[in-house]
PDB file of C-alpha atoms in Angstrom:
ATOM      1  CA  MET A  12      11.619  -1.902 -18.408  1.00  0.00           C
ATOM      2  CA  LEU A  13       9.726  -2.696 -15.200  1.00  0.00           C
ATOM      3  CA  ARG A  14       6.818  -4.001 -17.248  1.00  0.00           C
ATOM      4  CA  THR A  15       9.278  -6.264 -19.088  1.00  0.00           C
ATOM      5  CA  SER A  16      10.617  -7.552 -15.756  1.00  0.00           C
ATOM      6  CA  CYS A  17       7.075  -8.362 -14.628  1.00  0.00           C
ATOM      7  CA  LYS A  18       6.388 -10.212 -17.846  1.00  0.00           C
ATOM      8  CA  ALA A  19       9.656 -12.142 -17.495  1.00  0.00           C
ATOM      9  CA  ALA A  20       8.720 -13.127 -13.927  1.00  0.00           C
ATOM     10  CA  LEU A  21       5.296 -14.285 -15.096  1.00  0.00           C
ATOM     11  CA  ASP A  22       6.841 -16.172 -18.012  1.00  0.00           C
ATOM     12  CA  GLU A  23       9.047 -18.042 -15.529  1.00  0.00           C
ATOM     13  CA  LEU A  24       6.216 -18.669 -13.049  1.00  0.00           C
ATOM     14  CA  GLU A  25       3.550 -19.850 -15.500  1.00  0.00           C
ATOM     15  CA  PRO A  26       5.258 -23.107 -16.598  1.00  0.00           C
ATOM     16  CA  ARG A  27       6.093 -24.041 -13.003  1.00  0.00           C
ATOM     17  CA  LEU A  28       2.561 -23.457 -11.678  1.00  0.00           C
ATOM     18  CA  ARG A  29       0.988 -25.053 -14.730  1.00  0.00           C
ATOM     19  CA  GLY A  30       3.223 -28.109 -14.311  1.00  0.00           C
ATOM     20  CA  LEU A  31       2.227 -28.433 -10.652  1.00  0.00           C
ATOM     21  CA  MET A  32      -1.454 -28.114 -11.598  1.00  0.00           C
ATOM     22  CA  LEU A  33      -1.169 -30.744 -14.314  1.00  0.00           C
ATOM     23  CA  ALA A  34       0.596 -33.104 -11.917  1.00  0.00           C
ATOM     24  CA  GLY A  35      -2.144 -32.485  -9.375  1.00  0.00           C
ATOM     25  CA  LEU A  36      -4.816 -33.206 -11.960  1.00  0.00           C
ATOM     26  CA  ALA A  37      -3.004 -36.475 -12.698  1.00  0.00           C
ATOM     27  CA  GLY A  38      -3.437 -37.411  -9.037  1.00  0.00           C
ATOM     28  CA  GLU A  39      -0.007 -36.508  -7.653  1.00  0.00           C
ATOM     29  CA  ALA A  40      -0.526 -35.167  -4.144  1.00  0.00           C
ATOM     30  CA  GLU A  41       2.880 -33.554  -3.460  1.00  0.00           C
ATOM     31  CA  PRO A  42       2.994 -31.284  -6.546  1.00  0.00           C
ATOM     32  CA  TYR A  43      -0.603 -30.258  -5.896  1.00  0.00           C
ATOM     33  CA  ARG A  44       0.224 -29.381  -2.259  1.00  0.00           C
ATOM     34  CA  ARG A  45       3.179 -27.297  -3.485  1.00  0.00           C
ATOM     35  CA  LEU A  46       0.897 -25.521  -5.968  1.00  0.00           C
ATOM     36  CA  LEU A  47      -1.598 -24.573  -3.256  1.00  0.00           C
ATOM     37  CA  ASN A  48       1.202 -23.414  -0.916  1.00  0.00           C
ATOM     38  CA  GLU A  49       2.799 -21.211  -3.570  1.00  0.00           C
ATOM     39  CA  LEU A  50      -0.563 -19.903  -4.704  1.00  0.00           C
ATOM     40  CA  SER A  51      -1.527 -18.986  -1.126  1.00  0.00           C
ATOM     41  CA  GLY A  52       1.512 -16.707  -0.822  1.00  0.00           C
ATOM     42  CA  LEU A  53       0.726 -15.003  -4.120  1.00  0.00           C
ATOM     43  CA  LEU A  54      -2.900 -14.544  -3.128  1.00  0.00           C
ATOM     44  CA  ARG A  55      -1.996 -12.996   0.241  1.00  0.00           C
ATOM     45  CA  GLY A  56       0.001 -10.290  -1.501  1.00  0.00           C
ATOM     46  CA  PHE A  57      -2.666  -9.771  -4.149  1.00  0.00           C
ATOM     47  CA  TYR A  58      -5.503  -9.338  -1.651  1.00  0.00           C
ATOM     48  CA  ALA A  59      -3.475  -7.345   0.880  1.00  0.00           C
ATOM     49  CA  ARG A  60      -3.032  -4.601  -1.724  1.00  0.00           C
ATOM     50  CA  ARG A  61      -6.685  -4.537  -2.745  1.00  0.00           C
ATOM     51  CA  CYS A  62      -8.889  -5.219   0.278  1.00  0.00           C
ATOM     52  CA  PRO A  63     -10.559  -2.192   1.836  1.00  0.00           C
ATOM     53  CA  PRO A  64     -11.079  -2.057   5.613  1.00  0.00           C
ATOM     54  CA  GLY A  65     -13.621  -4.638   6.698  1.00  0.00           C
ATOM     55  CA  VAL A  66     -12.671  -7.210   4.077  1.00  0.00           C
ATOM     56  CA  ASP A  67     -10.465  -9.976   5.473  1.00  0.00           C
ATOM     57  CA  ALA A  68      -7.716 -10.827   3.001  1.00  0.00           C
ATOM     58  CA  GLU A  69      -6.985 -14.160   4.694  1.00  0.00           C
ATOM     59  CA  ASP A  70     -10.621 -15.251   4.274  1.00  0.00           C
ATOM     60  CA  LEU A  71     -10.347 -14.429   0.567  1.00  0.00           C
ATOM     61  CA  VAL A  72      -7.135 -16.459   0.290  1.00  0.00           C
ATOM     62  CA  GLN A  73      -8.875 -19.472   1.791  1.00  0.00           C
ATOM     63  CA  GLU A  74     -12.013 -19.016  -0.330  1.00  0.00           C
ATOM     64  CA  THR A  75      -9.887 -18.774  -3.466  1.00  0.00           C
ATOM     65  CA  LEU A  76      -7.851 -21.871  -2.630  1.00  0.00           C
ATOM     66  CA  ILE A  77     -11.079 -23.784  -2.009  1.00  0.00           C
ATOM     67  CA  ALA A  78     -12.453 -22.550  -5.341  1.00  0.00           C
ATOM     68  CA  VAL A  79      -9.258 -23.574  -7.157  1.00  0.00           C
ATOM     69  CA  HIS A  80      -9.555 -27.015  -5.567  1.00  0.00           C
ATOM     70  CA  THR A  81     -13.255 -27.535  -6.200  1.00  0.00           C
ATOM     71  CA  ARG A  82     -13.123 -26.143  -9.744  1.00  0.00           C
ATOM     72  CA  ARG A  83      -9.853 -27.741 -10.812  1.00  0.00           C
ATOM     73  CA  ALA A  84     -11.720 -29.977 -13.249  1.00  0.00           C
ATOM     74  CA  THR A  85     -12.781 -26.845 -15.170  1.00  0.00           C
ATOM     75  CA  TYR A  86      -9.178 -25.829 -15.843  1.00  0.00           C
ATOM     76  CA  ASP A  87      -8.512 -26.083 -19.594  1.00  0.00           C
ATOM     77  CA  VAL A  88      -5.036 -27.619 -19.792  1.00  0.00           C
ATOM     78  CA  GLY A  89      -4.459 -25.840 -23.105  1.00  0.00           C
ATOM     79  CA  GLN A  90      -4.718 -22.424 -21.439  1.00  0.00           C
ATOM     80  CA  PRO A  91      -2.375 -20.571 -19.051  1.00  0.00           C
ATOM     81  CA  PHE A  92      -2.890 -21.551 -15.420  1.00  0.00           C
ATOM     82  CA  THR A  93      -2.109 -18.036 -14.160  1.00  0.00           C
ATOM     83  CA  ALA A  94      -4.972 -16.493 -16.148  1.00  0.00           C
ATOM     84  CA  TRP A  95      -7.394 -19.127 -14.824  1.00  0.00           C
ATOM     85  CA  ALA A  96      -6.275 -18.626 -11.210  1.00  0.00           C
ATOM     86  CA  TYR A  97      -6.330 -14.837 -11.582  1.00  0.00           C
ATOM     87  CA  ALA A  98      -9.939 -14.944 -12.816  1.00  0.00           C
ATOM     88  CA  ILE A  99     -10.975 -16.910  -9.734  1.00  0.00           C
ATOM     89  CA  ALA A 100      -9.098 -14.517  -7.421  1.00  0.00           C
ATOM     90  CA  ARG A 101     -10.647 -11.479  -9.054  1.00  0.00           C
ATOM     91  CA  TYR A 102     -14.180 -12.870  -8.841  1.00  0.00           C
ATOM     92  CA  LYS A 103     -13.663 -13.722  -5.161  1.00  0.00           C
ATOM     93  CA  LEU A 104     -12.597 -10.115  -4.547  1.00  0.00           C
ATOM     94  CA  ILE A 105     -15.635  -8.767  -6.400  1.00  0.00           C
ATOM     95  CA  ASP A 106     -17.916 -11.077  -4.387  1.00  0.00           C
ATOM     96  CA  ALA A 107     -16.362  -9.879  -1.123  1.00  0.00           C
ATOM     97  CA  LEU A 108     -16.790  -6.241  -2.107  1.00  0.00           C
ATOM     98  CA  ARG A 109     -20.417  -6.862  -2.981  1.00  0.00           C
ATOM     99  CA  ARG A 110     -21.052  -8.711   0.279  1.00  0.00           C
ATOM    100  CA  GLY A 111     -19.530  -5.810   2.171  1.00  0.00           C
ATOM    101  CA  ARG A 112     -21.527  -3.399   0.068  1.00  0.00           C
ATOM    102  CA  ALA A 113     -18.288  -1.649  -0.661  1.00  0.00           C
ATOM    103  CA  HIS A 114     -18.676   1.030  -3.262  1.00  0.00           C
ATOM    104  CA  LEU A 115     -15.495  -0.058  -4.936  1.00  0.00           C
ATOM    105  CA  ARG A 116     -14.850  -2.076  -8.009  1.00  0.00           C
ATOM    106  CA  ALA A 117     -12.164  -4.688  -8.348  1.00  0.00           C
ATOM    107  CA  PRO A 118      -9.887  -3.283 -11.016  1.00  0.00           C
ATOM    108  CA  GLN A 119      -9.754  -4.844 -14.433  1.00  0.00           C
ATOM    109  CA  GLU A 120      -6.101  -5.535 -14.824  1.00  0.00           C
ATOM    110  CA  GLU A 121      -3.816  -8.174 -16.078  1.00  0.00           C
ATOM    111  CA  ALA A 122      -3.050 -11.500 -14.468  1.00  0.00           C
ATOM    112  CA  ASP A 123       0.557 -10.510 -13.835  1.00  0.00           C
ATOM    113  CA  ALA A 124      -0.703  -8.281 -11.014  1.00  0.00           C
ATOM    114  CA  LEU A 125      -1.277 -11.475  -9.040  1.00  0.00           C
ATOM    115  CA  PHE A 126       1.854 -13.259 -10.113  1.00  0.00           C
ATOM    116  CA  ALA A 127       4.427 -10.455 -10.134  1.00  0.00           C
ATOM    117  CA  PRO A 128       7.239 -10.963  -7.626  1.00  0.00           C
ATOM    118  CA  PRO A 129       6.931  -8.723  -4.518  1.00  0.00           C
ATOM    119  CA  GLU A 130       9.744  -6.373  -5.530  1.00  0.00           C
ATOM    120  CA  LEU A 131       7.977  -5.590  -8.821  1.00  0.00           C
ATOM    121  CA  ARG A 132       4.366  -5.288  -7.682  1.00  0.00           C
ATOM    122  CA  GLY A 133       4.284  -1.544  -7.016  1.00  0.00           C
ATOM    123  CA  GLY A 134       6.068  -0.876 -10.276  1.00  0.00           C
ATOM    124  CA  ALA A 135       3.741  -3.204 -12.151  1.00  0.00           C
ATOM    125  CA  GLU A 136       0.717  -1.313 -10.886  1.00  0.00           C
ATOM    126  CA  ALA A 137       2.317   2.012 -11.789  1.00  0.00           C
ATOM    127  CA  ALA A 138       3.148   0.672 -15.243  1.00  0.00           C
ATOM    128  CA  MET A 139      -0.458  -0.487 -15.730  1.00  0.00           C
ATOM    129  CA  ALA A 140      -1.766   2.912 -14.620  1.00  0.00           C
ATOM    130  CA  ALA A 141       0.596   4.670 -17.034  1.00  0.00           C
ATOM    131  CA  ARG A 142      -0.505   2.354 -19.846  1.00  0.00           C
ATOM    132  CA  ASP A 143      -4.176   3.016 -19.091  1.00  0.00           C
ATOM    133  CA  LEU A 144      -3.564   6.758 -18.979  1.00  0.00           C
ATOM    134  CA  GLU A 145      -1.859   6.651 -22.369  1.00  0.00           C
ATOM    135  CA  ARG A 146      -4.804   4.720 -23.827  1.00  0.00           C
ATOM    136  CA  VAL A 147      -7.232   7.353 -22.566  1.00  0.00           C
ATOM    137  CA  LEU A 148      -5.136  10.286 -23.741  1.00  0.00           C
ATOM    138  CA  ALA A 149      -4.633   8.685 -27.164  1.00  0.00           C
ATOM    139  CA  ASP A 150      -8.161   9.809 -28.061  1.00  0.00           C
ATOM    140  CA  LEU A 151      -7.079  13.457 -27.945  1.00  0.00           C
ATOM    141  CA  PRO A 152      -5.098  15.532 -30.445  1.00  0.00           C
ATOM    142  CA  GLU A 153      -1.355  15.620 -29.684  1.00  0.00           C
ATOM    143  CA  ARG A 154      -1.334  19.221 -28.447  1.00  0.00           C
ATOM    144  CA  SER A 155      -4.172  18.556 -25.988  1.00  0.00           C
ATOM    145  CA  ARG A 156      -2.416  15.392 -24.772  1.00  0.00           C
ATOM    146  CA  ALA A 157       0.821  17.275 -24.199  1.00  0.00           C
ATOM    147  CA  LEU A 158      -0.905  20.123 -22.367  1.00  0.00           C
ATOM    148  CA  ILE A 159      -2.904  17.796 -20.112  1.00  0.00           C
ATOM    149  CA  ARG A 160       0.258  15.831 -19.311  1.00  0.00           C
ATOM    150  CA  ASP A 161       2.158  19.019 -18.513  1.00  0.00           C
ATOM    151  CA  VAL A 162      -0.531  20.772 -16.451  1.00  0.00           C
ATOM    152  CA  LYS A 163      -2.499  17.948 -14.818  1.00  0.00           C
ATOM    153  CA  ILE A 164       0.071  15.169 -14.517  1.00  0.00           C
ATOM    154  CA  THR A 165       3.522  16.745 -14.417  1.00  0.00           C
ATOM    155  CA  GLY A 166       2.263  19.737 -12.459  1.00  0.00           C
ATOM    156  CA  LEU A 167       3.438  22.653 -14.572  1.00  0.00           C
ATOM    157  CA  SER A 168       1.597  25.898 -14.058  1.00  0.00           C
ATOM    158  CA  THR A 169      -0.440  27.224 -16.972  1.00  0.00           C
ATOM    159  CA  ARG A 170       2.196  29.935 -17.381  1.00  0.00           C
ATOM    160  CA  GLU A 171       5.005  27.331 -17.618  1.00  0.00           C
ATOM    161  CA  ALA A 172       3.003  25.213 -20.062  1.00  0.00           C
ATOM    162  CA  ALA A 173       2.208  28.306 -22.149  1.00  0.00           C
ATOM    163  CA  GLU A 174       5.893  29.201 -22.372  1.00  0.00           C
ATOM    164  CA  LYS A 175       6.867  25.619 -23.194  1.00  0.00           C
ATOM    165  CA  HIS A 176       4.325  25.354 -26.029  1.00  0.00           C
ATOM    166  CA  GLY A 177       4.482  28.929 -27.299  1.00  0.00           C
ATOM    167  CA  MET A 178       0.871  29.675 -26.367  1.00  0.00           C
ATOM    168  CA  THR A 179      -0.964  32.170 -24.211  1.00  0.00           C
ATOM    169  CA  GLU A 180      -2.068  31.123 -20.732  1.00  0.00           C
ATOM    170  CA  SER A 181      -5.697  31.511 -21.785  1.00  0.00           C
ATOM    171  CA  ALA A 182      -5.178  29.206 -24.757  1.00  0.00           C
ATOM    172  CA  VAL A 183      -3.589  26.580 -22.483  1.00  0.00           C
ATOM    173  CA  LYS A 184      -6.514  26.767 -20.042  1.00  0.00           C
ATOM    174  CA  VAL A 185      -9.033  26.442 -22.865  1.00  0.00           C
ATOM    175  CA  ALA A 186      -7.191  23.516 -24.495  1.00  0.00           C
ATOM    176  CA  VAL A 187      -6.827  21.645 -21.202  1.00  0.00           C
ATOM    177  CA  HIS A 188     -10.463  22.268 -20.282  1.00  0.00           C
ATOM    178  CA  ARG A 189     -11.727  21.129 -23.694  1.00  0.00           C
ATOM    179  CA  GLY A 190      -9.514  18.040 -23.639  1.00  0.00           C
ATOM    180  CA  LEU A 191     -10.700  17.031 -20.179  1.00  0.00           C
ATOM    181  CA  LYS A 192     -14.299  17.750 -21.124  1.00  0.00           C
ATOM    182  CA  ALA A 193     -13.948  15.490 -24.188  1.00  0.00           C
ATOM    183  CA  LEU A 194     -12.507  12.708 -22.031  1.00  0.00           C
ATOM    184  CA  GLY A 195     -15.247  13.205 -19.441  1.00  0.00           C
ATOM    185  CA  GLY A 196     -17.877  12.896 -22.131  1.00  0.00           C
ATOM    186  CA  LYS A 197     -16.341   9.743 -23.515  1.00  0.00           C
ATOM    187  CA  TYR A 198     -15.566   8.040 -20.204  1.00  0.00           C
ATOM    188  CA  GLY A 199     -18.534   9.235 -18.172  1.00  0.00           C
ATOM    189  CA  GLY A 200     -16.781  11.747 -15.919  1.00  0.00           C
ATOM    190  CA  SER A 201     -18.724  14.715 -14.700  1.00  0.00           C
ATOM    191  CA  ASP A 202     -16.028  16.696 -12.912  1.00  0.00           C
ATOM    192  CA  VAL A 203     -13.283  17.562 -15.323  1.00  0.00           C
ATOM    193  CA  GLY A 204     -11.444  19.902 -12.996  1.00  0.00           C
ATOM    194  CA  GLU A 205     -11.013  23.532 -13.824  1.00  0.00           C
ATOM    195  CA  ASP A 206      -7.945  25.464 -12.703  1.00  0.00           C
TER     196      ASP A 206
END
């Protein structure tokens, strides 16, 4: 439901921002000024949630606005404005992290992370994390998925999970370990966590 609310907010925002951009490209100064003002507020929230210590979010806002302005001729009017602006914002964040030699990666996520209204942002990120987790777990057999969810995510003890699934505690430990090991092999993890 929260994901749907985020999408609805983006669906309402996209035509407005796109219209302001198109008016700006046509030479209208006032709509273009409004676009940059609205975009600056969205960017502040976006960067504030993602910048590690030592990376100035306000500098990134200004760099991104300058990039939007200087690259506005590259905007394909047949494409969504929010996706174009999000790509610029994300690349500016990656550049800043590289300059700061931060050992972090800017997350690959969807453009609605930038354009979600403030009251939905935390929920949007949680929804994206849940979606990503489900994609990863989908590679496992159903029983392994259920056991990993119960033991590693929900926090059931191996005894509780064993009772819930009609298994021995040893069988639960083995199934969880094998499932995590399979995921680690596929996704490059080395520590699969053994309890």
